[in-house]
Tab-separated table of C-alpha atoms and ligand atoms in Angstrom:
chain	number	residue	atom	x	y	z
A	1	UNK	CA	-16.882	-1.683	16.682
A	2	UNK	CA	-15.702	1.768	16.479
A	3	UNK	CA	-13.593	2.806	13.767
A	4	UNK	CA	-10.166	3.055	14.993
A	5	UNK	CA	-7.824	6.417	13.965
A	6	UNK	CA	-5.158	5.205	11.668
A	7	UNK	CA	-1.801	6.308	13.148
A	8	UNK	CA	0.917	7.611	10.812
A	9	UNK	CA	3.875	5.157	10.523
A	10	UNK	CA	7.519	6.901	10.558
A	11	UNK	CA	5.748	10.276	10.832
A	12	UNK	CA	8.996	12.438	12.408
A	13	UNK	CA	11.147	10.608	9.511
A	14	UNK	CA	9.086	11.597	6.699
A	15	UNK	CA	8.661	14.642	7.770
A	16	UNK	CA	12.375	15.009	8.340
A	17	UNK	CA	13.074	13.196	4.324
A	18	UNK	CA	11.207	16.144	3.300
A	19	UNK	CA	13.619	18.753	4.707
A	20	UNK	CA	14.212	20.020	1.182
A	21	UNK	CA	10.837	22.092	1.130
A	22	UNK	CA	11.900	24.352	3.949
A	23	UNK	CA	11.742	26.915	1.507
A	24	UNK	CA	7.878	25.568	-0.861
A	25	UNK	CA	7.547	23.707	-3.426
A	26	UNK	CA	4.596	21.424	-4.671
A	27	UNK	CA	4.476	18.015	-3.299
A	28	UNK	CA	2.557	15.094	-4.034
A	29	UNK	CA	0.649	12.424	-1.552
A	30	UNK	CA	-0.021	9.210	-3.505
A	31	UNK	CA	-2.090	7.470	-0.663
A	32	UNK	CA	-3.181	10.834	1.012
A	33	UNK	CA	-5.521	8.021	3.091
A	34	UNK	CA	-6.326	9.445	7.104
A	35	UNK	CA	-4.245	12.366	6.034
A	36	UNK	CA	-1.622	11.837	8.944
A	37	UNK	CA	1.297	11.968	6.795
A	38	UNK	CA	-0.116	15.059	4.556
A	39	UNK	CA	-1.117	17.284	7.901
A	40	UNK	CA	2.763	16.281	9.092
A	41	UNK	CA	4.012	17.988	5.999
A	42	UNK	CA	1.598	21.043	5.525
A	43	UNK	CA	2.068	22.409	9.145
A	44	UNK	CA	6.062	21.292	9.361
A	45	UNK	CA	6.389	23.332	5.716
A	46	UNK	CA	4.140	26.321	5.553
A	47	UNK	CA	5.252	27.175	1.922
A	48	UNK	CA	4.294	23.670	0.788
A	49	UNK	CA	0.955	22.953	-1.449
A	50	UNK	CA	0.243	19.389	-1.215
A	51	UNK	CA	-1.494	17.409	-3.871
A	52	UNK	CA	-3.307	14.201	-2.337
A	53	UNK	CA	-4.406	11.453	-4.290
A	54	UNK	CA	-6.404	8.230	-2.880
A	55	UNK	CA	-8.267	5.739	-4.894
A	56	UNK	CA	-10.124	5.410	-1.748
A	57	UNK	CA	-13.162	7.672	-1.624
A	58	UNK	CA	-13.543	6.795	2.253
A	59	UNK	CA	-10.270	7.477	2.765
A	60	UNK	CA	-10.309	11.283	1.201
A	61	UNK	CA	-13.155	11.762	2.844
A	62	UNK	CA	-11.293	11.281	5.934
A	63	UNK	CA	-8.607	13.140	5.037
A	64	UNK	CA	-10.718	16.094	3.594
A	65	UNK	CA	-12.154	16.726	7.164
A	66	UNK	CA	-8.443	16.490	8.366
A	67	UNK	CA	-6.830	18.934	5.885
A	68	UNK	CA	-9.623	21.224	5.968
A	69	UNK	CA	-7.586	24.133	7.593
A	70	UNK	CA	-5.102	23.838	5.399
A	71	UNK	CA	-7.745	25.164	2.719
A	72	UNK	CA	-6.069	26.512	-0.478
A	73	UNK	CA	-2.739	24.756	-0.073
A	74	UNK	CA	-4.061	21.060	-0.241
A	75	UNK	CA	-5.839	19.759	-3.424
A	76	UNK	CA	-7.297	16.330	-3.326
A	77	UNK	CA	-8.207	13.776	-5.974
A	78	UNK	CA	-9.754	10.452	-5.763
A	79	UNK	CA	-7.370	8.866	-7.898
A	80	UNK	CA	-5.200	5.622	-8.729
A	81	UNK	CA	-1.751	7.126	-8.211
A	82	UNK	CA	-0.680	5.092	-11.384
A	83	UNK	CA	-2.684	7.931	-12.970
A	84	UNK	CA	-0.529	10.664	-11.119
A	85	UNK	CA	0.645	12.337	-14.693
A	86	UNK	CA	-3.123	12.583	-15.757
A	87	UNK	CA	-3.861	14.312	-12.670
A	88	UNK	CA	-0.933	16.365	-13.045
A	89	UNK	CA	-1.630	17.412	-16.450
A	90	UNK	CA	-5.411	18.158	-15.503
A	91	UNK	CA	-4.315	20.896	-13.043
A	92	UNK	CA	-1.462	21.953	-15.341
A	93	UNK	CA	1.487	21.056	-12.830
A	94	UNK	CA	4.601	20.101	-14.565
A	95	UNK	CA	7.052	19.481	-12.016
A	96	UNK	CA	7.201	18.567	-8.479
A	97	UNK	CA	9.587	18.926	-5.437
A	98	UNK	CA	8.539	16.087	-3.474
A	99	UNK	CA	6.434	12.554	-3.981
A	100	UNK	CA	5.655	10.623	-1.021
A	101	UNK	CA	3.805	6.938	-0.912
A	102	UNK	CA	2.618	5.006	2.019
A	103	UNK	CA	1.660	1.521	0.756
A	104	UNK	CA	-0.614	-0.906	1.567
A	105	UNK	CA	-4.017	-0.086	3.682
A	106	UNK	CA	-4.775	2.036	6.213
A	107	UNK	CA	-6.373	0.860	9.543
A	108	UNK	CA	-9.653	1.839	8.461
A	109	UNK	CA	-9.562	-0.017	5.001
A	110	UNK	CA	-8.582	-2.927	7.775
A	111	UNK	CA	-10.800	-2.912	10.007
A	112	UNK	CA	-13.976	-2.409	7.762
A	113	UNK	CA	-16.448	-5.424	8.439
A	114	UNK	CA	-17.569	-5.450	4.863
A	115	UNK	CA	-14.119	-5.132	2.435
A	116	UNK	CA	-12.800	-8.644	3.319
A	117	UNK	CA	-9.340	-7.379	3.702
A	118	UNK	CA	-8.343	-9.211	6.848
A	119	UNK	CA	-8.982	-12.529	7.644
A	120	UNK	CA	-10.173	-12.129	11.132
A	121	UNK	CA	-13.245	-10.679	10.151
A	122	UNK	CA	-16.185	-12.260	8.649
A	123	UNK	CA	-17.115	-10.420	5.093
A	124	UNK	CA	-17.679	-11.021	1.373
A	125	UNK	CA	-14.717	-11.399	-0.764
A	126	UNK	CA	-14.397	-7.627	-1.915
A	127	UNK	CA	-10.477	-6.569	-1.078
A	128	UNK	CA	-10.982	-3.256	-3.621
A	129	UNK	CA	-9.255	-0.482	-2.620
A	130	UNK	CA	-11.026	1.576	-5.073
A	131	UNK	CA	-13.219	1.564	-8.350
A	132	UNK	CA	-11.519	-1.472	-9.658
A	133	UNK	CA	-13.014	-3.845	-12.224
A	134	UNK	CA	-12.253	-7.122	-10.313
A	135	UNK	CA	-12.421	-8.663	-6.526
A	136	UNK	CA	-11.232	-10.995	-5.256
A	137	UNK	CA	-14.328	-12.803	-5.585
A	138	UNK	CA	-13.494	-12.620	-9.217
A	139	UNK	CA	-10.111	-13.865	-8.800
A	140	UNK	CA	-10.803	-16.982	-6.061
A	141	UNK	CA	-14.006	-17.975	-8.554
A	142	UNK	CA	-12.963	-17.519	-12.656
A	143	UNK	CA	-8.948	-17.562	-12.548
A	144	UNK	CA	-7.585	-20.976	-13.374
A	145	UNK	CA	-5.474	-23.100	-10.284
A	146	UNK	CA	-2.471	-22.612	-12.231
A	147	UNK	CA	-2.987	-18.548	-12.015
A	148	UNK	CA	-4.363	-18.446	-8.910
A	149	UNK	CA	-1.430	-20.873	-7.046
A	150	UNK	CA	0.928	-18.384	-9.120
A	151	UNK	CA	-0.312	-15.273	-7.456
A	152	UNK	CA	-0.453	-17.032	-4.110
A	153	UNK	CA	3.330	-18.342	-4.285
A	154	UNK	CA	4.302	-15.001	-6.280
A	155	UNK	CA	2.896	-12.277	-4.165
A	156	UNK	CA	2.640	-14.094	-0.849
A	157	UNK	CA	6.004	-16.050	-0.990
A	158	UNK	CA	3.648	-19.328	0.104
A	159	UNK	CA	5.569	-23.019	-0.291
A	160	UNK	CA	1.981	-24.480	-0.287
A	161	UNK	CA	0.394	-22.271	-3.013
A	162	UNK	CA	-0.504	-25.516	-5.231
A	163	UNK	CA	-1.901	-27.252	-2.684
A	164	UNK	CA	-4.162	-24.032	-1.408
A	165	UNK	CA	-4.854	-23.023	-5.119
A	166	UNK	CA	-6.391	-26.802	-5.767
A	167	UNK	CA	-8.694	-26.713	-2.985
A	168	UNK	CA	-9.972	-23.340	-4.080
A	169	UNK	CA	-10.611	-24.671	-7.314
A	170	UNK	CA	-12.159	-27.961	-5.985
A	171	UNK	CA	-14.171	-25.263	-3.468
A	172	UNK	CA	-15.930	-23.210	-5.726
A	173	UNK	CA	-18.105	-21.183	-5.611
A	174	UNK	CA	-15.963	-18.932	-2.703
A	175	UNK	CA	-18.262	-16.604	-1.438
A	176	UNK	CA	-16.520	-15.016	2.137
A	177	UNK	CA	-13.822	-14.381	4.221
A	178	UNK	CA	-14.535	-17.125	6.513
A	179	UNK	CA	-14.709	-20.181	3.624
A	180	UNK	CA	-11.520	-18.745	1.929
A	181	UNK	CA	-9.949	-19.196	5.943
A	182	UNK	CA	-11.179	-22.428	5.862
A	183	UNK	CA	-9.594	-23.900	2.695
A	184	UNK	CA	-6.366	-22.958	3.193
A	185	UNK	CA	-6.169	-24.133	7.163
A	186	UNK	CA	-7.392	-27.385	5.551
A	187	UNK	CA	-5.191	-27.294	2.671
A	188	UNK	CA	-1.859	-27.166	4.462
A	189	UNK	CA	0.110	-29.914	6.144
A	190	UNK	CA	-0.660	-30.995	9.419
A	191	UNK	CA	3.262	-30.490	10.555
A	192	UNK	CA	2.450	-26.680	9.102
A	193	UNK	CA	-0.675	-26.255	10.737
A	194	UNK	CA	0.854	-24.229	13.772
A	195	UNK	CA	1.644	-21.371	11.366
A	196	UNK	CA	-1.042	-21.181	9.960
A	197	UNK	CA	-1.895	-17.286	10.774
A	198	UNK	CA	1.054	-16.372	8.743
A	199	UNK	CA	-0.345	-18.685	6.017
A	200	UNK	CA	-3.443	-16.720	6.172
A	201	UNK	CA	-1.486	-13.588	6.440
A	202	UNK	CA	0.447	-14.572	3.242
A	203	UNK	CA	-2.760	-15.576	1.285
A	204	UNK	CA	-4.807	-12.242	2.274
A	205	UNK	CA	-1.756	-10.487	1.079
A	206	UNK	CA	-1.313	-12.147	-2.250
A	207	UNK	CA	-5.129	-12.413	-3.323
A	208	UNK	CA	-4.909	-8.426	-2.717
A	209	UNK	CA	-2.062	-7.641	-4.796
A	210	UNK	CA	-3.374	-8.726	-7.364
A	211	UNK	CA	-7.118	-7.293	-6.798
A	212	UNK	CA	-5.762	-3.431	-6.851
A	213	UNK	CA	-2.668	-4.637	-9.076
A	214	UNK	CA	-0.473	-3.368	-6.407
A	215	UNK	CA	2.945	-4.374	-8.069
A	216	UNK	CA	1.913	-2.477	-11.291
A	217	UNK	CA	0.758	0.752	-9.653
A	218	UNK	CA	4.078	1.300	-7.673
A	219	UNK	CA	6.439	0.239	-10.840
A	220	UNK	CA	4.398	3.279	-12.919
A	221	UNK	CA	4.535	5.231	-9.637
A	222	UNK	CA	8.028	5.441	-10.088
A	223	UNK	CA	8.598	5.990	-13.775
A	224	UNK	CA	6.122	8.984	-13.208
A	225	UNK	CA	8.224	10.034	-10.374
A	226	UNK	CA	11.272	10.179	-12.641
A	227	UNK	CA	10.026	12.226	-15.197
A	228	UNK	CA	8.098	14.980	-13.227
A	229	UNK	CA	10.313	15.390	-9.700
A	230	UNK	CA	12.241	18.383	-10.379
A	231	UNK	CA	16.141	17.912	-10.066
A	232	UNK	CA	16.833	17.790	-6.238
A	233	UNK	CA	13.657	16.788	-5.846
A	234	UNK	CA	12.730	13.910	-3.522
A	235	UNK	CA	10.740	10.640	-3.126
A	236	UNK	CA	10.091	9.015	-0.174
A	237	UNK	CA	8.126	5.058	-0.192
A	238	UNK	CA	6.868	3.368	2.702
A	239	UNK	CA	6.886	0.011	1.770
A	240	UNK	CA	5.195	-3.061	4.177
A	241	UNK	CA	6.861	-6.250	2.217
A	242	UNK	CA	9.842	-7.364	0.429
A	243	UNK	CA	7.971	-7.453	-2.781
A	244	UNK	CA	7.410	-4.004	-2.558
A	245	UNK	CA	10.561	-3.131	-1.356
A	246	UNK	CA	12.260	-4.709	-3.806
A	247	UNK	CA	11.048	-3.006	-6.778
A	248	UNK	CA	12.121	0.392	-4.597
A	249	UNK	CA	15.477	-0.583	-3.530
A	250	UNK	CA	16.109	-1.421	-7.241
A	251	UNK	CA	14.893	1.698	-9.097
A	252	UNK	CA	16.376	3.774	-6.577
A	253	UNK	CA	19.612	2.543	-7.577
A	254	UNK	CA	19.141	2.982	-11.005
A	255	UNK	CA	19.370	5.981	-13.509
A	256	UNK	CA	17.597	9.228	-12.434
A	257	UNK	CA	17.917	8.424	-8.318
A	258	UNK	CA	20.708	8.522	-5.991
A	259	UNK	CA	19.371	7.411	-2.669
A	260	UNK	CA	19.940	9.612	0.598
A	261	UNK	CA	20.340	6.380	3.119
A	262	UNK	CA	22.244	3.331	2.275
A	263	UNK	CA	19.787	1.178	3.901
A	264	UNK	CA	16.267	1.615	4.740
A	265	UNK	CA	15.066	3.975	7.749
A	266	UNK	CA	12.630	1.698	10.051
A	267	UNK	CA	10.431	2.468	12.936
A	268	UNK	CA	12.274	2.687	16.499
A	269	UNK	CA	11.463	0.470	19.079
A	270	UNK	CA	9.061	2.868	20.767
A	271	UNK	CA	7.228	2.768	17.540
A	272	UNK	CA	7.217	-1.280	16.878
A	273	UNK	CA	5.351	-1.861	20.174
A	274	UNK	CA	2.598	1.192	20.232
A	275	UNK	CA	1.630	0.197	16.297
A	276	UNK	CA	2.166	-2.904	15.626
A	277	UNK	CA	1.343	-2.096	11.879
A	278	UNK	CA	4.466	-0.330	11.732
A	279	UNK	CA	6.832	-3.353	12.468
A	280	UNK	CA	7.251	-4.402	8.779
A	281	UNK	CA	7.499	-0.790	7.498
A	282	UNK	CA	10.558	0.632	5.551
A	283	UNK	CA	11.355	4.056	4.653
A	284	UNK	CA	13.893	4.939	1.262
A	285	UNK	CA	14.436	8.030	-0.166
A	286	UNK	CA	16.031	8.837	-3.372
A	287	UNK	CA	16.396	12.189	-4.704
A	288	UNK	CA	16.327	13.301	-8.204
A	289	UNK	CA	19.676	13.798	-9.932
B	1	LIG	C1	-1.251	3.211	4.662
B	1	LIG	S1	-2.559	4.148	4.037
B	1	LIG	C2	-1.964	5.791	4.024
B	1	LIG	C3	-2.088	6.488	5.342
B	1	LIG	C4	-1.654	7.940	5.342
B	1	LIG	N1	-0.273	8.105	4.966
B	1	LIG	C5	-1.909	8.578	6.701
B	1	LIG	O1	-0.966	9.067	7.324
B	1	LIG	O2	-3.069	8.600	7.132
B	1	LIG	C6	-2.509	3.759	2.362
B	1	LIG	C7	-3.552	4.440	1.506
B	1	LIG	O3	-3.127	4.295	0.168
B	1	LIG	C8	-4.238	4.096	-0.650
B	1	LIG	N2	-3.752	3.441	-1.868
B	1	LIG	C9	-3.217	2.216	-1.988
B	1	LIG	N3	-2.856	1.981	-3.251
B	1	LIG	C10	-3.169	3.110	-3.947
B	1	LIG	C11	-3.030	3.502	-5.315
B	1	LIG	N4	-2.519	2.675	-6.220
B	1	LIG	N5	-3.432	4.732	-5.667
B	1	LIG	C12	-3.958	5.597	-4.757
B	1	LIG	N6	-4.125	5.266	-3.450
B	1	LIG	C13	-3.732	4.042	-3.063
B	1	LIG	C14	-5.173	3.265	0.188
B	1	LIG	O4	-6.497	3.423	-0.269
B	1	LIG	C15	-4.939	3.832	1.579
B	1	LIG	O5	-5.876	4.827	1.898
């Protein structure tokens, strides 16, 4: 199948959240990925220099290509953006004027036949978004059923996460995609059986948290943001599910951040239907006070 361009979610809005670096400034791109976003900013703000980080080497690869023109304004790092003050640090930068984050995956991360991110493909049980030390093979095969019905009724929000996390353990060893798909259809109540995409969806989502530690990274991501935007300075977060948005609506109301919108910005109509990726997506932006 071919690989799929990853479109840009709440491209005009970013760009717009950014309005602040009209005049330069240095901004950073935690999940630089296809380099949609980045590209959006560098041509919008000519003065800009754009730091992109990805823990993804096939995704900076991408966005190398993409950025290319941009040459000596963009420098890219394959890096966990919980590291962002290391990389920082190793290029001497001490403060920045804007810090943007996409979350999640990007359509290519998706649609790759061998990461087992989605459940409608047929692929070992990788989920790592990067160099990480464990898998989700790791997780589904040593972590005990009271951990793993924990991180399925934690990070996926799933009533049946006992029930699913027994049958794993009863299961074992879980080698793909496809047997993880069939435990938890099986494990679920008839009467819930019609939903069970979103059950699937839930799962998927929850099993990959806590592969890349997703919760973790963002909750640094933010602390770091605190101590290196410059005052005035902004940070924007895309965020796909309450989880995530949680922990964003909550810092940004605490010391350091005063948010520019009350509520979140979210795609338009237009947008919902042509990328259906971007229905779940919320935008806030704080800036630094
Ligand atoms: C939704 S995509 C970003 C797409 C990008 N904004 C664009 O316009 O093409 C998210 C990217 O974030 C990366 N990512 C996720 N968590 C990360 C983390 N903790 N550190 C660095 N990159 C991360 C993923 O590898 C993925 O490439």
């Amino acid at each position: 199948m071919p690989i799929q361009q990853h479109i840009s979610v709440l491209l005009n809005e970013v760009i717009e959240s950014f309005d602040i670096l009209k005049s330069g400034g240095i901004v950073a791109d935690c999940t630089v990925g296809g380099g949609g976003h980045a590209e959006g900013l560098l041509s919008n703000y000519p003065l800009i220099t754009l730091i992109g980080l990805d823990r993804d080497s096939k995704a900076l690869e991408i966005s190398r290509k993409r950025l290319e023109r941009f040459e000596k304004r963009v420098q890219l790092f394959e890096a966990n953006f919980s590291d962002l003050d290391s990389v920082l640090d190793s290029i001497k930068v001490q403060k920045l004027n804007g810090i943007f984050a996409d979350l999640g995956m990007s359509s290519f991360q998706l649609d790759d036949e061998k990461r087992g991110f989605s459940f409608e493909k047929s692929a070992p049980l990788d989920m790592k978004m990067g160099l990480n030390t464990k898998s989700a093979f790791d997780v589904l095969n040593t972590y005990s059923e009271k951990e793993i019905a924990r991180i399925i009724y934690e990070y996926g929000e799933e009533r049946f996460s006992r029930r699913i996390a027994r049958r794993v353990v009863e299961s074992r060893p879980i080698a793909t995609t496809d047997q993880l798909v069939k435990i938890v259809v099986s494990s679920i109540p008839r009467t819930a059986q019609k939903r069970w995409k979103s059950t699937l969806r839930r799962v998927f989502q929850a099993i990959r948290i806590e592969v890349n530690t997703e919760l973790d990274n963002l909750r640094i991501l933010i602390e770091t943001s605190r101590k290196r935007l410059e005052v005035g300075g902004r940070l924007a977060i895309i965020s796909f599910h309450s989880l995530e948005d949680r922990i964003v609506k909550r810092a940004f109301l605490s010391e350091g951040f005063v948010p520019i919108t009350k509520k979140p910005i979210t795609p338009s109509e237009l947008e919902r239907t042509s990328n259906s990726r971007s229905r779940s997506a919320k935008l806030r932006i704080a800036e630094k006070v």
